[in-house]
């Protein structure tokens, strides 16, 4: 394929980290040396060395010319299928270019091939991170700063885009196949990758330091409760108890902060739902992976210029009540749909589940009160609080600890109201302490010493737990 001549050799960049990069003590091939920012460059945006910029522009130009040969009718801002015959033809064209020009200065033959291939068929500089299963989140803070979450830690990768337009092109490759628009009039975008990974993007003018992308990776291997036990996220007793709560059709709220593992835990809990029960799942971006056959999956719809109608979670919850569900699973309650969810839990849809952003079980109650008041229905706070305590049986609290590990820290029963105060009973807790020498969080899961009030119901569905299960394994003080 015809292509421009390679750029001159770049000046060597001064790195902020010498040599190879480590993640969690292990060398990782995707983390490269970080360049020093140019004097005066805003630290939130960063900068790019001139030779590197020219090398990236060359990769894009070569990729565009190859795409013009492979699929002239497919716009450059749309993804191109990785058909074997197209990949073989792309490799031939790349080999022809390299025989004529060789790789650009500062790049090896293999690196140039891989980078151009990612521009032709994938998401450019993000493609290696999308493919790597060890990376759980990708964060693009403008064109010159890319972070990833690896083993619970946030690390800057050293990879860069050429400029703002390069970032926006990748955003369009993600969004346009879904029928969404990428314009300055609609700068806030929610989408997902073909594998289900959740994507949020913000464009100029709302993004001050350049367009940004956040990708929450979709795990290709569905985690199970046993995996969470093996990772020390919960104990075996906690897992058995949660199974009993799901089978007994008790309503559960999974509470936690961003990235604490709420969706993962809901996925694991959903595995305990009997096959014969009809389940309706409702999400902004489909992430839940229920294995049952009798499942209806609903997803919200964003407005577009061609279809300006918006369908939000609240509309889906109201519609789901007419679909004869036995359980309703909402990916996350973040606004007035919380009131509709509580009404569903109170009117025969026992065993329903949802997630809420909150720091602890009592804060979860307060958060739900706020969300219900956002519904626009003028209700006294005390009435809302009674609805919450009537509808919700259990709160399962997840937390992402300081060292990046994720733990189930509370399994809390919502017992009753005394006056205007909800009475909560922690049945299982995680007692933790920080190890200042290693930086790791040490702790253990244990029963709190109090028994759940629903023991009789659990026995009716076949779970007769011994007294020792609710006895503290050691002091939690």
CSV table of C-alpha atoms in Angstrom, one decimal:
chain,number,residue,atom,x,y,z
A,1,UNK,CA,0.0,0.0,0.0
A,2,UNK,CA,1.3,3.5,-0.8
A,3,UNK,CA,2.3,5.3,2.3
A,4,UNK,CA,4.4,8.3,3.4
A,5,UNK,CA,8.0,8.0,4.2
A,6,UNK,CA,8.9,7.3,7.9
A,7,UNK,CA,9.7,10.2,10.2
A,8,UNK,CA,13.2,11.1,11.4
A,9,UNK,CA,14.6,9.4,14.5
A,10,UNK,CA,13.0,10.8,17.7
A,11,UNK,CA,15.1,12.3,20.4
A,12,UNK,CA,15.5,10.0,23.4
A,13,UNK,CA,12.8,10.7,26.0
A,14,UNK,CA,13.6,11.2,29.6
A,15,UNK,CA,11.5,8.8,31.7
A,16,UNK,CA,10.1,9.4,35.1
A,17,UNK,CA,10.6,5.7,35.9
A,18,UNK,CA,13.8,4.1,34.9
A,19,UNK,CA,14.0,0.8,33.1
A,20,UNK,CA,11.2,-1.8,33.1
A,21,UNK,CA,7.8,-1.3,34.8
A,22,UNK,CA,6.4,-3.5,37.5
A,23,UNK,CA,2.7,-4.1,38.5
A,24,UNK,CA,2.2,-5.7,41.9
A,25,UNK,CA,5.9,-6.7,41.9
A,26,UNK,CA,5.6,-8.5,38.5
A,27,UNK,CA,7.1,-7.2,35.3
A,28,UNK,CA,4.2,-6.4,32.9
A,29,UNK,CA,4.9,-6.0,29.1
A,30,UNK,CA,2.2,-3.4,28.6
A,31,UNK,CA,3.6,-0.9,30.9
A,32,UNK,CA,6.3,1.3,29.3
A,33,UNK,CA,8.6,4.0,30.5
A,34,UNK,CA,6.9,7.3,31.2
A,35,UNK,CA,8.0,10.4,29.3
A,36,UNK,CA,8.7,13.6,31.1
A,37,UNK,CA,6.2,16.3,30.3
A,38,UNK,CA,7.3,19.3,28.3
A,39,UNK,CA,7.9,22.4,30.4
A,40,UNK,CA,4.7,24.3,31.0
A,41,UNK,CA,2.4,21.4,30.0
A,42,UNK,CA,-0.6,21.0,32.3
A,43,UNK,CA,0.0,17.8,34.4
A,44,UNK,CA,-3.7,16.7,33.9
A,45,UNK,CA,-3.2,16.7,30.1
A,46,UNK,CA,0.5,15.8,29.7
A,47,UNK,CA,2.4,16.1,26.4
A,48,UNK,CA,3.9,14.0,23.7
A,49,UNK,CA,7.5,14.1,22.4
A,50,UNK,CA,7.7,15.2,18.7
A,51,UNK,CA,9.3,12.1,17.4
A,52,UNK,CA,6.7,9.9,19.0
A,53,UNK,CA,3.9,12.0,17.6
A,54,UNK,CA,5.3,11.6,14.1
A,55,UNK,CA,5.6,7.9,14.6
A,56,UNK,CA,2.0,7.6,15.7
A,57,UNK,CA,0.8,9.8,12.8
A,58,UNK,CA,2.7,7.5,10.5
A,59,UNK,CA,1.0,4.4,12.0
A,60,UNK,CA,-2.4,6.0,11.5
A,61,UNK,CA,-1.7,7.0,7.9
A,62,UNK,CA,-0.4,3.6,7.0
A,63,UNK,CA,-3.4,2.0,8.6
A,64,UNK,CA,-5.8,4.3,6.8
A,65,UNK,CA,-4.3,3.4,3.4
A,66,UNK,CA,-4.4,-0.3,4.2
A,67,UNK,CA,-8.1,0.1,5.1
A,68,UNK,CA,-8.7,1.9,1.9
A,69,UNK,CA,-7.4,-1.2,0.0
A,70,UNK,CA,-9.2,-3.8,2.2
A,71,UNK,CA,-12.6,-2.1,2.6
A,72,UNK,CA,-12.9,1.2,0.6
A,73,UNK,CA,-16.7,1.3,1.4
A,74,UNK,CA,-16.3,1.1,5.2
A,75,UNK,CA,-15.7,4.5,6.8
A,76,UNK,CA,-12.5,4.8,8.9
A,77,UNK,CA,-14.5,5.6,12.0
A,78,UNK,CA,-16.3,2.3,11.9
A,79,UNK,CA,-14.7,-1.0,13.1
A,80,UNK,CA,-13.6,-3.5,10.5
A,81,UNK,CA,-14.3,-7.2,11.0
A,82,UNK,CA,-11.3,-9.4,11.7
A,83,UNK,CA,-12.0,-11.8,8.9
A,84,UNK,CA,-9.1,-14.1,8.2
A,85,UNK,CA,-8.8,-13.1,4.6
A,86,UNK,CA,-8.7,-9.4,5.5
A,87,UNK,CA,-6.0,-10.0,8.2
A,88,UNK,CA,-3.9,-12.0,5.7
A,89,UNK,CA,-4.2,-9.2,3.1
A,90,UNK,CA,-3.3,-6.6,5.7
A,91,UNK,CA,-0.2,-8.5,6.6
A,92,UNK,CA,0.8,-8.7,3.0
A,93,UNK,CA,0.4,-4.9,2.6
A,94,UNK,CA,2.3,-4.3,5.8
A,95,UNK,CA,5.1,-6.6,4.7
A,96,UNK,CA,5.3,-4.7,1.4
A,97,UNK,CA,5.6,-1.4,3.2
A,98,UNK,CA,8.3,-2.6,5.6
A,99,UNK,CA,10.4,-4.1,2.7
A,100,UNK,CA,10.3,-0.7,1.0
A,101,UNK,CA,10.7,1.6,4.0
A,102,UNK,CA,11.5,-0.4,7.1
A,103,UNK,CA,10.1,0.4,10.5
A,104,UNK,CA,10.2,4.0,11.6
A,105,UNK,CA,13.1,5.1,13.8
A,106,UNK,CA,12.4,4.3,17.4
A,107,UNK,CA,10.2,1.3,16.6
A,108,UNK,CA,10.9,-2.3,15.9
A,109,UNK,CA,9.5,-4.3,12.9
A,110,UNK,CA,7.2,-6.3,15.2
A,111,UNK,CA,6.0,-3.2,17.2
A,112,UNK,CA,5.1,-1.3,14.1
A,113,UNK,CA,3.2,-4.3,12.6
A,114,UNK,CA,1.2,-4.7,15.9
A,115,UNK,CA,0.5,-1.0,16.2
A,116,UNK,CA,-0.8,-0.7,12.6
A,117,UNK,CA,-2.8,-3.9,12.9
A,118,UNK,CA,-4.5,-2.4,16.0
A,119,UNK,CA,-5.3,0.8,14.1
A,120,UNK,CA,-6.8,-1.2,11.2
A,121,UNK,CA,-8.9,-3.7,13.1
A,122,UNK,CA,-9.1,-2.5,16.7
A,123,UNK,CA,-9.1,0.4,19.0
A,124,UNK,CA,-5.7,1.8,18.3
A,125,UNK,CA,-3.5,2.3,21.5
A,126,UNK,CA,-6.3,0.8,23.6
A,127,UNK,CA,-6.4,-2.6,21.8
A,128,UNK,CA,-3.6,-4.3,23.8
A,129,UNK,CA,-5.4,-3.4,27.1
A,130,UNK,CA,-8.8,-4.5,25.8
A,131,UNK,CA,-7.3,-7.9,24.9
A,132,UNK,CA,-5.4,-8.4,28.2
A,133,UNK,CA,-7.7,-10.2,30.7
A,134,UNK,CA,-5.5,-9.2,33.7
A,135,UNK,CA,-6.6,-5.5,33.2
A,136,UNK,CA,-10.0,-4.7,34.7
A,137,UNK,CA,-10.4,-1.1,33.8
A,138,UNK,CA,-8.9,1.3,31.2
A,139,UNK,CA,-8.9,5.1,31.9
A,140,UNK,CA,-8.0,7.6,29.1
A,141,UNK,CA,-7.4,11.1,30.6
A,142,UNK,CA,-7.1,12.9,27.3
A,143,UNK,CA,-4.7,11.9,24.5
A,144,UNK,CA,-1.5,11.7,26.5
A,145,UNK,CA,-2.4,10.0,29.8
A,146,UNK,CA,-3.7,6.4,29.9
A,147,UNK,CA,-4.2,4.6,33.2
A,148,UNK,CA,-5.2,1.0,33.8
A,149,UNK,CA,-6.4,-1.0,36.9
A,150,UNK,CA,-4.1,-4.0,37.3
A,151,UNK,CA,-4.4,-6.3,40.4
A,152,UNK,CA,-6.4,-3.6,42.1
A,153,UNK,CA,-3.8,-0.9,41.5
A,154,UNK,CA,-4.2,2.1,39.2
A,155,UNK,CA,-1.1,2.5,37.1
A,156,UNK,CA,-0.1,4.9,34.3
A,157,UNK,CA,0.8,2.9,31.2
A,158,UNK,CA,3.1,5.2,29.3
A,159,UNK,CA,1.0,4.7,26.1
A,160,UNK,CA,-0.4,7.7,24.2
A,161,UNK,CA,-2.7,8.8,21.4
A,162,UNK,CA,-1.4,11.1,18.8
A,163,UNK,CA,-3.9,13.9,19.6
A,164,UNK,CA,-7.5,14.7,20.5
A,165,UNK,CA,-8.8,13.7,17.1
A,166,UNK,CA,-7.2,10.3,17.5
A,167,UNK,CA,-9.1,9.7,20.8
A,168,UNK,CA,-12.4,10.9,19.2
A,169,UNK,CA,-11.9,8.5,16.3
A,170,UNK,CA,-11.6,5.5,18.7
A,171,UNK,CA,-14.7,6.8,20.6
A,172,UNK,CA,-16.6,6.8,17.3
A,173,UNK,CA,-15.5,3.2,16.5
A,174,UNK,CA,-17.0,2.2,19.8
A,175,UNK,CA,-20.2,4.2,19.7
A,176,UNK,CA,-21.3,4.4,16.0
A,177,UNK,CA,-22.1,0.6,15.6
A,178,UNK,CA,-24.6,1.0,18.5
A,179,UNK,CA,-26.5,3.7,16.7
A,180,UNK,CA,-25.3,6.5,19.0
A,181,UNK,CA,-24.0,9.8,17.8
A,182,UNK,CA,-20.7,11.5,18.8
A,183,UNK,CA,-21.2,15.3,18.5
A,184,UNK,CA,-20.4,18.4,20.6
A,185,UNK,CA,-24.1,18.7,21.2
A,186,UNK,CA,-24.1,15.3,22.9
A,187,UNK,CA,-20.7,15.2,24.6
A,188,UNK,CA,-21.7,12.6,27.4
A,189,UNK,CA,-21.7,9.1,26.0
A,190,UNK,CA,-22.5,5.6,27.5
A,191,UNK,CA,-21.9,2.6,25.4
A,192,UNK,CA,-20.4,-0.9,25.5
A,193,UNK,CA,-17.9,-3.0,23.6
A,194,UNK,CA,-19.0,-6.1,21.7
A,195,UNK,CA,-17.8,-8.3,24.6
A,196,UNK,CA,-20.1,-6.4,27.0
A,197,UNK,CA,-17.5,-4.1,28.6
A,198,UNK,CA,-19.0,-0.8,29.8
A,199,UNK,CA,-17.8,2.4,28.2
A,200,UNK,CA,-18.2,6.0,29.2
A,201,UNK,CA,-16.8,8.8,27.1
A,202,UNK,CA,-16.8,12.6,27.4
A,203,UNK,CA,-16.0,14.9,24.5
A,204,UNK,CA,-15.1,18.5,24.2
A,205,UNK,CA,-16.3,21.1,25.3
A,206,UNK,CA,-17.3,19.2,28.5
A,207,UNK,CA,-13.9,17.5,28.7
A,208,UNK,CA,-11.5,20.4,29.4
A,209,UNK,CA,-8.2,18.5,29.0
A,210,UNK,CA,-9.3,16.5,25.9
A,211,UNK,CA,-11.7,13.7,25.2
A,212,UNK,CA,-11.6,10.9,27.8
A,213,UNK,CA,-12.7,7.3,27.9
A,214,UNK,CA,-13.4,4.9,30.8
A,215,UNK,CA,-13.8,1.2,30.0
A,216,UNK,CA,-14.9,-1.2,32.7
A,217,UNK,CA,-13.7,-4.5,31.4
A,218,UNK,CA,-16.2,-7.4,31.0
A,219,UNK,CA,-14.8,-10.5,32.5
A,220,UNK,CA,-14.7,-13.3,30.0
A,221,UNK,CA,-14.6,-15.9,32.8
A,222,UNK,CA,-17.6,-15.6,34.9
A,223,UNK,CA,-16.6,-15.6,38.6
A,224,UNK,CA,-18.4,-17.9,41.0
A,225,UNK,CA,-19.0,-17.8,44.8
A,226,UNK,CA,-16.2,-20.3,45.1
A,227,UNK,CA,-13.8,-17.9,43.3
A,228,UNK,CA,-14.8,-15.2,45.8
A,229,UNK,CA,-14.0,-17.6,48.7
A,230,UNK,CA,-10.7,-18.5,47.1
A,231,UNK,CA,-9.8,-14.8,46.7
A,232,UNK,CA,-10.7,-14.2,50.4
A,233,UNK,CA,-13.5,-11.9,49.5
A,234,UNK,CA,-15.8,-13.8,51.8
A,235,UNK,CA,-15.8,-16.9,54.0
A,236,UNK,CA,-17.4,-20.2,53.3
A,237,UNK,CA,-20.0,-19.6,56.0
A,238,UNK,CA,-20.9,-16.3,54.4
A,239,UNK,CA,-21.3,-17.9,51.0
A,240,UNK,CA,-23.6,-20.6,52.4
A,241,UNK,CA,-25.7,-18.0,54.2
A,242,UNK,CA,-26.0,-15.8,51.1
A,243,UNK,CA,-27.2,-18.9,49.1
A,244,UNK,CA,-29.9,-19.5,51.8
A,245,UNK,CA,-31.1,-15.9,51.5
A,246,UNK,CA,-31.4,-16.1,47.7
A,247,UNK,CA,-33.2,-19.5,47.8
A,248,UNK,CA,-35.6,-18.2,50.6
A,249,UNK,CA,-36.6,-15.3,48.2
A,250,UNK,CA,-35.4,-12.5,50.5
A,251,UNK,CA,-34.8,-9.1,49.0
A,252,UNK,CA,-31.1,-8.1,48.9
A,253,UNK,CA,-29.4,-4.8,48.3
A,254,UNK,CA,-25.7,-5.0,47.4
A,255,UNK,CA,-24.1,-1.8,48.6
A,256,UNK,CA,-20.6,-0.5,47.9
A,257,UNK,CA,-18.4,2.1,46.3
A,258,UNK,CA,-17.2,2.4,42.7
A,259,UNK,CA,-15.2,-0.6,41.7
A,260,UNK,CA,-15.9,-2.5,44.9
A,261,UNK,CA,-17.3,-5.6,43.2
A,262,UNK,CA,-21.1,-5.0,43.4
A,263,UNK,CA,-21.9,-6.3,40.0
A,264,UNK,CA,-19.6,-9.3,40.3
A,265,UNK,CA,-21.3,-10.2,43.6
A,266,UNK,CA,-24.8,-9.9,42.1
A,267,UNK,CA,-23.7,-12.2,39.3
A,268,UNK,CA,-22.6,-14.7,41.8
A,269,UNK,CA,-25.8,-14.5,43.9
A,270,UNK,CA,-27.9,-14.9,40.8
A,271,UNK,CA,-26.5,-18.4,40.2
A,272,UNK,CA,-28.5,-19.5,43.3
A,273,UNK,CA,-31.9,-18.5,41.7
A,274,UNK,CA,-33.8,-21.7,40.8
A,275,UNK,CA,-34.0,-22.4,37.1
A,276,UNK,CA,-37.8,-22.4,36.9
A,277,UNK,CA,-38.2,-18.8,38.2
A,278,UNK,CA,-38.8,-16.0,35.6
A,279,UNK,CA,-36.2,-13.3,36.1
A,280,UNK,CA,-36.2,-9.8,34.5
A,281,UNK,CA,-32.8,-7.9,34.6
A,282,UNK,CA,-32.7,-4.2,34.0
A,283,UNK,CA,-29.4,-2.3,33.3
A,284,UNK,CA,-28.0,0.9,31.8
A,285,UNK,CA,-25.3,-1.2,30.1
A,286,UNK,CA,-25.7,-4.9,30.0
A,287,UNK,CA,-23.2,-6.5,32.5
A,288,UNK,CA,-25.1,-9.1,34.3
A,289,UNK,CA,-24.4,-12.7,33.2
A,290,UNK,CA,-27.2,-14.8,34.5
A,291,UNK,CA,-26.9,-18.5,33.5
A,292,UNK,CA,-30.6,-19.4,33.8
A,293,UNK,CA,-32.7,-19.9,30.7
A,294,UNK,CA,-35.9,-18.2,31.9
A,295,UNK,CA,-34.4,-14.6,31.8
A,296,UNK,CA,-35.6,-11.4,30.1
A,297,UNK,CA,-32.8,-8.8,29.8
A,298,UNK,CA,-33.8,-5.1,29.4
A,299,UNK,CA,-31.4,-2.2,28.7
A,300,UNK,CA,-32.0,1.5,28.7
A,301,UNK,CA,-32.0,3.6,25.5
A,302,UNK,CA,-30.3,6.9,25.1
A,303,UNK,CA,-31.9,9.6,22.8
A,304,UNK,CA,-30.3,10.2,19.4
A,305,UNK,CA,-31.1,12.7,16.7
A,306,UNK,CA,-32.9,10.0,14.7
A,307,UNK,CA,-34.7,8.7,17.7
A,308,UNK,CA,-35.0,11.3,20.4
A,309,UNK,CA,-37.0,9.2,22.8
A,310,UNK,CA,-35.2,8.2,26.0
A,311,UNK,CA,-36.1,5.0,27.9
A,312,UNK,CA,-34.6,5.1,31.4
A,313,UNK,CA,-34.3,2.5,34.2
A,314,UNK,CA,-37.4,3.7,35.9
A,315,UNK,CA,-39.5,3.1,32.7
A,316,UNK,CA,-38.0,-0.4,32.4
A,317,UNK,CA,-38.8,-1.2,36.0
A,318,UNK,CA,-42.4,-0.1,35.6
A,319,UNK,CA,-42.7,-2.1,32.4
A,320,UNK,CA,-41.2,-5.2,33.9
A,321,UNK,CA,-44.1,-5.4,36.4
A,322,UNK,CA,-46.3,-6.3,33.5
A,323,UNK,CA,-44.0,-9.1,32.3
A,324,UNK,CA,-44.9,-11.5,35.1
A,325,UNK,CA,-41.5,-11.6,36.7
A,326,UNK,CA,-40.9,-13.6,39.9
A,327,UNK,CA,-37.7,-11.7,40.6
A,328,UNK,CA,-36.5,-8.4,39.3
A,329,UNK,CA,-32.7,-7.7,39.2
A,330,UNK,CA,-31.7,-4.0,38.6
A,331,UNK,CA,-28.1,-3.4,37.8
A,332,UNK,CA,-28.0,-0.2,39.8
A,333,UNK,CA,-30.5,2.1,41.4
A,334,UNK,CA,-29.2,5.7,41.1
A,335,UNK,CA,-32.4,7.8,40.9
A,336,UNK,CA,-36.2,7.7,41.2
A,337,UNK,CA,-36.4,4.1,40.0
A,338,UNK,CA,-35.4,3.1,43.6
A,339,UNK,CA,-39.0,3.9,44.7
A,340,UNK,CA,-40.5,1.7,42.0
A,341,UNK,CA,-38.1,-1.1,42.9
A,342,UNK,CA,-39.2,-0.9,46.5
A,343,UNK,CA,-42.8,-1.0,45.4
A,344,UNK,CA,-42.0,-4.2,43.4
A,345,UNK,CA,-40.3,-5.8,46.4
A,346,UNK,CA,-43.3,-4.9,48.6
A,347,UNK,CA,-45.9,-6.3,46.1
A,348,UNK,CA,-45.0,-9.9,45.5
A,349,UNK,CA,-41.7,-9.9,43.7
A,350,UNK,CA,-39.8,-11.4,46.6
A,351,UNK,CA,-36.1,-12.3,46.0
A,352,UNK,CA,-35.3,-9.3,44.0
A,353,UNK,CA,-31.9,-7.7,44.0
A,354,UNK,CA,-30.2,-4.4,43.1
A,355,UNK,CA,-27.1,-2.4,43.8
A,356,UNK,CA,-26.6,1.0,45.4
A,357,UNK,CA,-23.6,3.2,45.9
A,358,UNK,CA,-23.0,3.6,49.7
A,359,UNK,CA,-20.2,3.3,52.1
A,360,UNK,CA,-21.8,1.1,54.8
A,361,UNK,CA,-25.2,-0.5,55.5
A,362,UNK,CA,-26.7,2.4,57.4
A,363,UNK,CA,-25.5,4.9,54.8
A,364,UNK,CA,-27.3,2.6,52.3
A,365,UNK,CA,-30.6,3.2,54.0
A,366,UNK,CA,-30.0,7.0,53.8
A,367,UNK,CA,-28.9,6.7,50.2
A,368,UNK,CA,-32.2,4.9,49.3
A,369,UNK,CA,-34.2,7.6,51.0
A,370,UNK,CA,-32.5,10.2,48.9
A,371,UNK,CA,-33.1,8.2,45.7
A,372,UNK,CA,-36.8,7.7,46.5
A,373,UNK,CA,-37.2,11.5,47.0
A,374,UNK,CA,-35.7,12.0,43.6
A,375,UNK,CA,-38.7,10.2,42.1
A,376,UNK,CA,-40.7,13.4,42.1
A,377,UNK,CA,-43.5,12.0,44.3
A,378,UNK,CA,-43.9,14.1,47.4
A,379,UNK,CA,-43.7,11.6,50.3
A,380,UNK,CA,-42.7,12.2,53.9
A,381,UNK,CA,-39.2,10.9,54.7
A,382,UNK,CA,-40.7,8.7,57.5
A,383,UNK,CA,-43.0,7.0,55.0
A,384,UNK,CA,-40.1,6.4,52.6
A,385,UNK,CA,-38.1,4.9,55.4
A,386,UNK,CA,-40.9,2.6,56.4
A,387,UNK,CA,-41.2,1.5,52.8
A,388,UNK,CA,-37.4,0.7,52.7
A,389,UNK,CA,-37.5,-1.3,55.9
A,390,UNK,CA,-40.5,-3.2,54.8
A,391,UNK,CA,-39.1,-4.0,51.3
A,392,UNK,CA,-35.5,-4.8,52.0
A,393,UNK,CA,-34.5,-7.8,54.1
A,394,UNK,CA,-30.7,-7.8,53.8
A,395,UNK,CA,-27.8,-5.4,52.8
A,396,UNK,CA,-24.6,-7.0,51.6
A,397,UNK,CA,-21.7,-4.4,51.8
A,398,UNK,CA,-18.7,-4.7,49.6
A,399,UNK,CA,-15.6,-2.6,49.8
A,400,UNK,CA,-12.4,-1.9,47.9
A,401,UNK,CA,-9.7,-1.7,50.5
A,402,UNK,CA,-6.6,0.5,50.5
A,403,UNK,CA,-4.4,-2.2,49.0
A,404,UNK,CA,-6.8,-2.8,46.1
A,405,UNK,CA,-8.4,-6.0,47.4
A,406,UNK,CA,-12.1,-6.4,47.5
A,407,UNK,CA,-14.0,-7.8,50.5
A,408,UNK,CA,-17.6,-8.4,51.6
A,409,UNK,CA,-17.4,-6.4,54.8
A,410,UNK,CA,-21.0,-6.7,56.2
A,411,UNK,CA,-24.0,-9.0,55.8
A,412,UNK,CA,-26.6,-7.0,57.6
A,413,UNK,CA,-30.2,-7.8,58.3
A,414,UNK,CA,-32.8,-5.0,58.1
A,415,UNK,CA,-35.0,-6.0,61.1
A,416,UNK,CA,-37.6,-3.4,61.8
A,417,UNK,CA,-38.4,0.2,62.6
A,418,UNK,CA,-38.3,1.4,66.2
A,419,UNK,CA,-39.9,4.8,66.2
A,420,UNK,CA,-38.2,6.5,63.2
A,421,UNK,CA,-34.9,4.6,63.4
A,422,UNK,CA,-34.2,1.5,61.3
A,423,UNK,CA,-32.8,-1.4,63.3
A,424,UNK,CA,-29.9,-3.2,61.6
A,425,UNK,CA,-28.3,-6.4,62.7
A,426,UNK,CA,-24.8,-7.3,61.4
A,427,UNK,CA,-24.7,-11.1,61.2
A,428,UNK,CA,-21.3,-11.3,59.4
A,429,UNK,CA,-18.5,-8.7,59.4
A,430,UNK,CA,-14.9,-8.3,58.2
A,431,UNK,CA,-12.5,-7.2,60.9
A,432,UNK,CA,-9.5,-5.5,59.3
A,433,UNK,CA,-6.3,-3.8,60.2
A,434,UNK,CA,-3.5,-2.2,58.1
A,435,UNK,CA,0.0,-3.7,58.0
A,436,UNK,CA,2.1,-0.5,57.8
A,437,UNK,CA,5.2,-2.5,56.9
A,438,UNK,CA,3.8,-4.2,53.8
A,439,UNK,CA,1.0,-1.8,52.9
A,440,UNK,CA,-1.4,-4.8,52.8
A,441,UNK,CA,-4.7,-4.8,54.6
A,442,UNK,CA,-5.0,-7.8,56.9
A,443,UNK,CA,-8.2,-9.1,58.5
A,444,UNK,CA,-10.6,-11.9,58.8
A,445,UNK,CA,-14.3,-12.7,58.2
A,446,UNK,CA,-16.3,-13.7,61.2
A,447,UNK,CA,-19.8,-13.9,62.6
A,448,UNK,CA,-20.8,-11.1,64.9
A,449,UNK,CA,-22.4,-13.2,67.5
A,450,UNK,CA,-26.0,-12.2,66.7
A,451,UNK,CA,-28.5,-14.6,65.0
A,452,UNK,CA,-30.7,-13.6,62.1
A,453,UNK,CA,-34.4,-13.3,62.8
A,454,UNK,CA,-35.3,-15.2,59.6
A,455,UNK,CA,-33.8,-18.5,60.8
A,456,UNK,CA,-37.2,-20.2,60.8
A,457,UNK,CA,-37.8,-19.3,57.2
A,458,UNK,CA,-34.4,-20.5,56.2
A,459,UNK,CA,-35.1,-23.9,57.9
A,460,UNK,CA,-38.3,-24.2,55.8
A,461,UNK,CA,-36.3,-24.0,52.6
A,462,UNK,CA,-33.8,-26.6,53.7
A,463,UNK,CA,-31.0,-24.6,55.5
A,464,UNK,CA,-30.6,-25.6,59.1
A,465,UNK,CA,-27.4,-23.9,60.1
A,466,UNK,CA,-25.6,-25.0,63.3
A,467,UNK,CA,-25.1,-22.6,66.3
A,468,UNK,CA,-21.4,-22.5,65.6
A,469,UNK,CA,-22.0,-20.7,62.3
A,470,UNK,CA,-23.1,-17.6,64.2
A,471,UNK,CA,-20.4,-17.7,66.9
A,472,UNK,CA,-17.5,-15.3,66.4
A,473,UNK,CA,-14.4,-17.2,65.3
A,474,UNK,CA,-12.2,-14.8,67.3
A,475,UNK,CA,-12.4,-11.3,68.8
A,476,UNK,CA,-13.4,-8.6,66.3
A,477,UNK,CA,-12.3,-5.8,68.5
